[in-house]
PDB file of C-alpha atoms in Angstrom:
ATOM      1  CA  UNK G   1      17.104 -41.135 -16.300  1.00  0.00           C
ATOM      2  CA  UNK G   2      17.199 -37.683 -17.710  1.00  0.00           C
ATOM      3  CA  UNK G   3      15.894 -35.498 -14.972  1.00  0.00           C
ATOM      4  CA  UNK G   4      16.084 -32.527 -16.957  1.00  0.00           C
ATOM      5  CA  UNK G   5      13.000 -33.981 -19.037  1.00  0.00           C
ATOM      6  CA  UNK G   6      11.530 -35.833 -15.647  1.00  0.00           C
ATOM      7  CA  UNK G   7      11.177 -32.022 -14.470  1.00  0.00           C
ATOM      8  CA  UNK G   8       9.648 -31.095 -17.919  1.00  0.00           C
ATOM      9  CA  UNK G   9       7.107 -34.101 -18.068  1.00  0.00           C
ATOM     10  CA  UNK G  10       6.259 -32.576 -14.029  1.00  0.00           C
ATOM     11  CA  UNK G  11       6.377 -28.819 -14.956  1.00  0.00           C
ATOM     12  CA  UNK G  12       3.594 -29.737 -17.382  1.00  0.00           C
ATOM     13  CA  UNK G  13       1.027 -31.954 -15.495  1.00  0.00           C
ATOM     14  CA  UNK G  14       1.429 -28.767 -13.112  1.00  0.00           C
ATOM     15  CA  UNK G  15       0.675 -26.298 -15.875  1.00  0.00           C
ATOM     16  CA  UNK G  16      -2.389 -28.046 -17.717  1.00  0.00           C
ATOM     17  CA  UNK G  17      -3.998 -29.001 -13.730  1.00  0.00           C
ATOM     18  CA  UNK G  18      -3.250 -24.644 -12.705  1.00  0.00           C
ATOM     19  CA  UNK G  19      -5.372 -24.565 -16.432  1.00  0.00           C
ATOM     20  CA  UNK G  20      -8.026 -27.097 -15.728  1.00  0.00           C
ATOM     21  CA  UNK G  21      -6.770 -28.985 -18.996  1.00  0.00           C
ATOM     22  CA  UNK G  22      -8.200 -32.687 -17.775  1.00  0.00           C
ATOM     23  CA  UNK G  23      -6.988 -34.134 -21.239  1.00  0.00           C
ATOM     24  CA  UNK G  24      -3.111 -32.940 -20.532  1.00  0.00           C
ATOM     25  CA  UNK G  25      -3.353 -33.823 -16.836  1.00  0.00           C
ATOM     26  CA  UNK G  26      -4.567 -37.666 -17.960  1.00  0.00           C
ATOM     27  CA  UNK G  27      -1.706 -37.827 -21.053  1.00  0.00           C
ATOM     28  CA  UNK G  28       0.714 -37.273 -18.173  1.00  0.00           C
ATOM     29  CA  UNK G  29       0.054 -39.641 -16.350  1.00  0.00           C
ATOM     30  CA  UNK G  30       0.789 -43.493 -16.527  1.00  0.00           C
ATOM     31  CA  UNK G  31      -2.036 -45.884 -17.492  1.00  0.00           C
ATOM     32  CA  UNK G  32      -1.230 -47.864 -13.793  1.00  0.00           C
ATOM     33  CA  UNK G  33      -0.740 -44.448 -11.969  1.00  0.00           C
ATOM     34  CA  UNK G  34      -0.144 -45.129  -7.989  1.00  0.00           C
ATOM     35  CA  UNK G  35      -1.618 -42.085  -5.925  1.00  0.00           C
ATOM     36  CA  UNK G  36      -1.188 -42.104  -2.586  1.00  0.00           C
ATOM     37  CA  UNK G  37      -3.375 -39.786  -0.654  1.00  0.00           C
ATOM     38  CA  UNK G  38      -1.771 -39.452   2.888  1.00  0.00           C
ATOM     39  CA  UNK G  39      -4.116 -39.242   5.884  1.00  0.00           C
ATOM     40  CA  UNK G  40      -7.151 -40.879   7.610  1.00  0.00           C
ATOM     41  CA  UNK G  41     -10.180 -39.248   6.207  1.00  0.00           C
ATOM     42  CA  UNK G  42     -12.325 -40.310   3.280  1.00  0.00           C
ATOM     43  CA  UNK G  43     -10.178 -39.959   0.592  1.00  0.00           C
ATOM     44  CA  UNK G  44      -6.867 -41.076   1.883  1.00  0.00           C
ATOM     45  CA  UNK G  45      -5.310 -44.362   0.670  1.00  0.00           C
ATOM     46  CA  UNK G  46      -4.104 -45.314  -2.177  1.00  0.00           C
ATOM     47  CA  UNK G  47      -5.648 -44.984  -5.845  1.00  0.00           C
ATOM     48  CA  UNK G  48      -5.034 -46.945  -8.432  1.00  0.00           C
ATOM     49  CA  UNK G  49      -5.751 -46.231 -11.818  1.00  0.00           C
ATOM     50  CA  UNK G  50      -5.785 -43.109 -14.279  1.00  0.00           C
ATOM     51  CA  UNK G  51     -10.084 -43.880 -13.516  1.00  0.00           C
ATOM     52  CA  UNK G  52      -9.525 -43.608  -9.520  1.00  0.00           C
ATOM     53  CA  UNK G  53      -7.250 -40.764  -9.527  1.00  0.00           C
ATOM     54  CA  UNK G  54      -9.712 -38.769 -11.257  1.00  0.00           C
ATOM     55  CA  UNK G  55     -12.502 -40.002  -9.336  1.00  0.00           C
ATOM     56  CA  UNK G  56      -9.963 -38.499  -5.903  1.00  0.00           C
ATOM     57  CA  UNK G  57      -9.419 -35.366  -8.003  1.00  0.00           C
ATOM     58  CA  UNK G  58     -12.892 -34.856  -8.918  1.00  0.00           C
ATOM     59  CA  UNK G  59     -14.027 -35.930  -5.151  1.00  0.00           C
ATOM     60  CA  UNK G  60     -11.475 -32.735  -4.184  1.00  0.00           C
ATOM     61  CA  UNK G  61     -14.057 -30.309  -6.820  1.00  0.00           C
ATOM     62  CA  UNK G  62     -17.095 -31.489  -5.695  1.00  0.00           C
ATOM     63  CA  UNK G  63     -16.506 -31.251  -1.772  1.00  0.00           C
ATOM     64  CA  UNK G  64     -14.838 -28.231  -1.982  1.00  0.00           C
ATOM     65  CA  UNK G  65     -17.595 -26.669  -4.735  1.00  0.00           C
ATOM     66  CA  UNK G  66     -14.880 -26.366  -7.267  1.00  0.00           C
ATOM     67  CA  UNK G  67     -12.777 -24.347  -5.424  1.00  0.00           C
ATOM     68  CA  UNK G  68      -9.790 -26.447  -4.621  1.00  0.00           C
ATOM     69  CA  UNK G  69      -6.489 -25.139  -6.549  1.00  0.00           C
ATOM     70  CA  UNK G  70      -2.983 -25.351  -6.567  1.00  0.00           C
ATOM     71  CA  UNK G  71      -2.088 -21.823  -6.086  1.00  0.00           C
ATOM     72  CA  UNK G  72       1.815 -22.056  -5.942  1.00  0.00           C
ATOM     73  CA  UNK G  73       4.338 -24.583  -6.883  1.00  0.00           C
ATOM     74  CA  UNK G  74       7.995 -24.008  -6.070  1.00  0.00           C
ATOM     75  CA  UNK G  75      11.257 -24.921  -7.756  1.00  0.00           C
ATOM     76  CA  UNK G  76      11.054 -28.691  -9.138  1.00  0.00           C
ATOM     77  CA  UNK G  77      14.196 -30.800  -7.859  1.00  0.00           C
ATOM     78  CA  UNK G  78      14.739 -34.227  -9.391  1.00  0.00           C
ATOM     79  CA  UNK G  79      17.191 -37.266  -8.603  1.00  0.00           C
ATOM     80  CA  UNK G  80      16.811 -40.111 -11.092  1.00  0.00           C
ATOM     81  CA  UNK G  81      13.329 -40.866 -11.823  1.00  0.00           C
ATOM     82  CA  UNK G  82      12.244 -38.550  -8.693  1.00  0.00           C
ATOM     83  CA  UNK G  83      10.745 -35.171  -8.919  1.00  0.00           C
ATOM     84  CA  UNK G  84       9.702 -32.924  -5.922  1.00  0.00           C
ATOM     85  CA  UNK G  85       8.015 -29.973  -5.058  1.00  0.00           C
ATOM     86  CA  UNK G  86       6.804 -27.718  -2.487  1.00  0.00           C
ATOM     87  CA  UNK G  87       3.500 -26.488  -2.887  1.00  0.00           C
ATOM     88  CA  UNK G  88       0.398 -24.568  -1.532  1.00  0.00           C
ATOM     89  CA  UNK G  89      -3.098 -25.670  -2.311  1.00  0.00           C
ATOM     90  CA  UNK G  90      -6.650 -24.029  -0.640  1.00  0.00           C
ATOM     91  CA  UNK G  91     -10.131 -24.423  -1.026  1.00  0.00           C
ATOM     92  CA  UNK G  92     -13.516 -23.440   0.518  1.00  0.00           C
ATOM     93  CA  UNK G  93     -16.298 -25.328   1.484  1.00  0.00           C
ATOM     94  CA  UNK G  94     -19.985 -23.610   3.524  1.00  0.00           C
ATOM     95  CA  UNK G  95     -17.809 -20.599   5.025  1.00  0.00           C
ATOM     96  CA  UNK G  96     -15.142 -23.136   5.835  1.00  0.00           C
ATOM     97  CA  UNK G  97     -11.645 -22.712   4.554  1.00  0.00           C
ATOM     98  CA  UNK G  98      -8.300 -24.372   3.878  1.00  0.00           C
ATOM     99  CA  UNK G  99      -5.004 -23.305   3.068  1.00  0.00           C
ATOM    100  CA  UNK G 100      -1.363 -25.075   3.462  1.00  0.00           C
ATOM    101  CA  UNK G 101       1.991 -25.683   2.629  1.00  0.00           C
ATOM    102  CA  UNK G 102       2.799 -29.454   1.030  1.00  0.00           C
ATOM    103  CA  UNK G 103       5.343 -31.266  -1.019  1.00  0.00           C
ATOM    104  CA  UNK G 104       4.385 -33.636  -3.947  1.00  0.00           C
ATOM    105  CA  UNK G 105       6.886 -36.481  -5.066  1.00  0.00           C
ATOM    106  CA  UNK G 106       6.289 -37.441  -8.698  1.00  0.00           C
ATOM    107  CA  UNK G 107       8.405 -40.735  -9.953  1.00  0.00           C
ATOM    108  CA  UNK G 108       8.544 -40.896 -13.774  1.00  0.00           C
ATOM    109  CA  UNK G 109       8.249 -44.335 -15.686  1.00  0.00           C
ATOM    110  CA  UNK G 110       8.713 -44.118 -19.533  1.00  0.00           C
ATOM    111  CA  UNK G 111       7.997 -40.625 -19.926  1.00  0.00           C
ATOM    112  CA  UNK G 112       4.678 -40.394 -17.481  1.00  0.00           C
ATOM    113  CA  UNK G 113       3.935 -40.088 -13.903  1.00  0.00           C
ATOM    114  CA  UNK G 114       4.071 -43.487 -12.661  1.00  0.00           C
ATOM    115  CA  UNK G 115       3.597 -43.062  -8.082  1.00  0.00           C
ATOM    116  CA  UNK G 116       2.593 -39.910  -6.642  1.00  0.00           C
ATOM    117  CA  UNK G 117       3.290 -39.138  -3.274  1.00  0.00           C
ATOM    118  CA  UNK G 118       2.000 -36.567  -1.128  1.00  0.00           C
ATOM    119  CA  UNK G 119       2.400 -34.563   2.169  1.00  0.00           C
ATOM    120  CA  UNK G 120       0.372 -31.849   3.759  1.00  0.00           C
ATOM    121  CA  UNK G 121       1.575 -29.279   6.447  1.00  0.00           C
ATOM    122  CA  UNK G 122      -1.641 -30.084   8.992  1.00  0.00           C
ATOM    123  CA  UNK G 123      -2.597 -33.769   7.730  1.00  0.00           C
ATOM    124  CA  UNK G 124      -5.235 -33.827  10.311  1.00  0.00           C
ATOM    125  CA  UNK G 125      -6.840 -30.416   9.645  1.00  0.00           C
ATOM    126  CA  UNK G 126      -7.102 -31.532   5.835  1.00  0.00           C
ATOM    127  CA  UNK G 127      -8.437 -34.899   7.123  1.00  0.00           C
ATOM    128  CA  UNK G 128     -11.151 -32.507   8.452  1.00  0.00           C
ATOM    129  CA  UNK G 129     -11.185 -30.606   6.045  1.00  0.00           C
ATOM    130  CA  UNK G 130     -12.363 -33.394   3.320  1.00  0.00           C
ATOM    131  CA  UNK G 131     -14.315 -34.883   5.798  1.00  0.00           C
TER     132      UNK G 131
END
């Protein structure tokens, strides 16, 4: 694997998402993406699917009122097929709001992001948070 390009491939889903570019965002990911949403609340599990991972990410808009955002990535750092991040991501919902630390682990397949992993700093307060 060429992890250079891995962190490329990651770089951009991260860029067109911070742009709301839905098109990019889908073209990097695999047809059979595996998302798995750590937690217990609503919208934890896993997701299966280009079609369910949008449904999770447009379940994030609508409960937060379109205010959920990535609002800082750090470095990228790739092994093989692996990339990782840390990352902060907030949104507001009826005068209630949410803000943490996380990490994302992307593994690239054939030029696409095949798994996603995620992890939050306060699972249960996001848990909450979603409802």
């Amino acid at each position: 694997m060429n992890t250079a390009r891995n962190m490329e491939i990651v770089r951009a889903y991260f860029d067109a998402a911070a742009r709301g570019d839905l098109e990019a965002v889908g073209a990097a990911f695999s047809d059979d993406i595996e998302w798995h949403q750590p937690g217990k609340g609503t919208l934890s599990g896993l997701h299966q699917g280009k079609a369910a991972v949008f449904a999770l990410l447009g379940q994030f808009m609508q409960r937060s009122g379109g205010s959920f955002r990535i609002d800082a990535v750090g470095p990228l750092m790739a092994q093989g097929d692996l990339v990782s991040t840390p990352l902060h991501f907030c949104a507001e919902k009826s005068g209630v709001a949410m803000a943490m630390s996380g990490i994302d682990v992307l593994r690239i397949e054939n030029g696409r992001i095949r798994e996603v992993w995620l992890f939050s700093e306060d699972q249960d307060a996001e848990d909450a948070f979603w409802g």
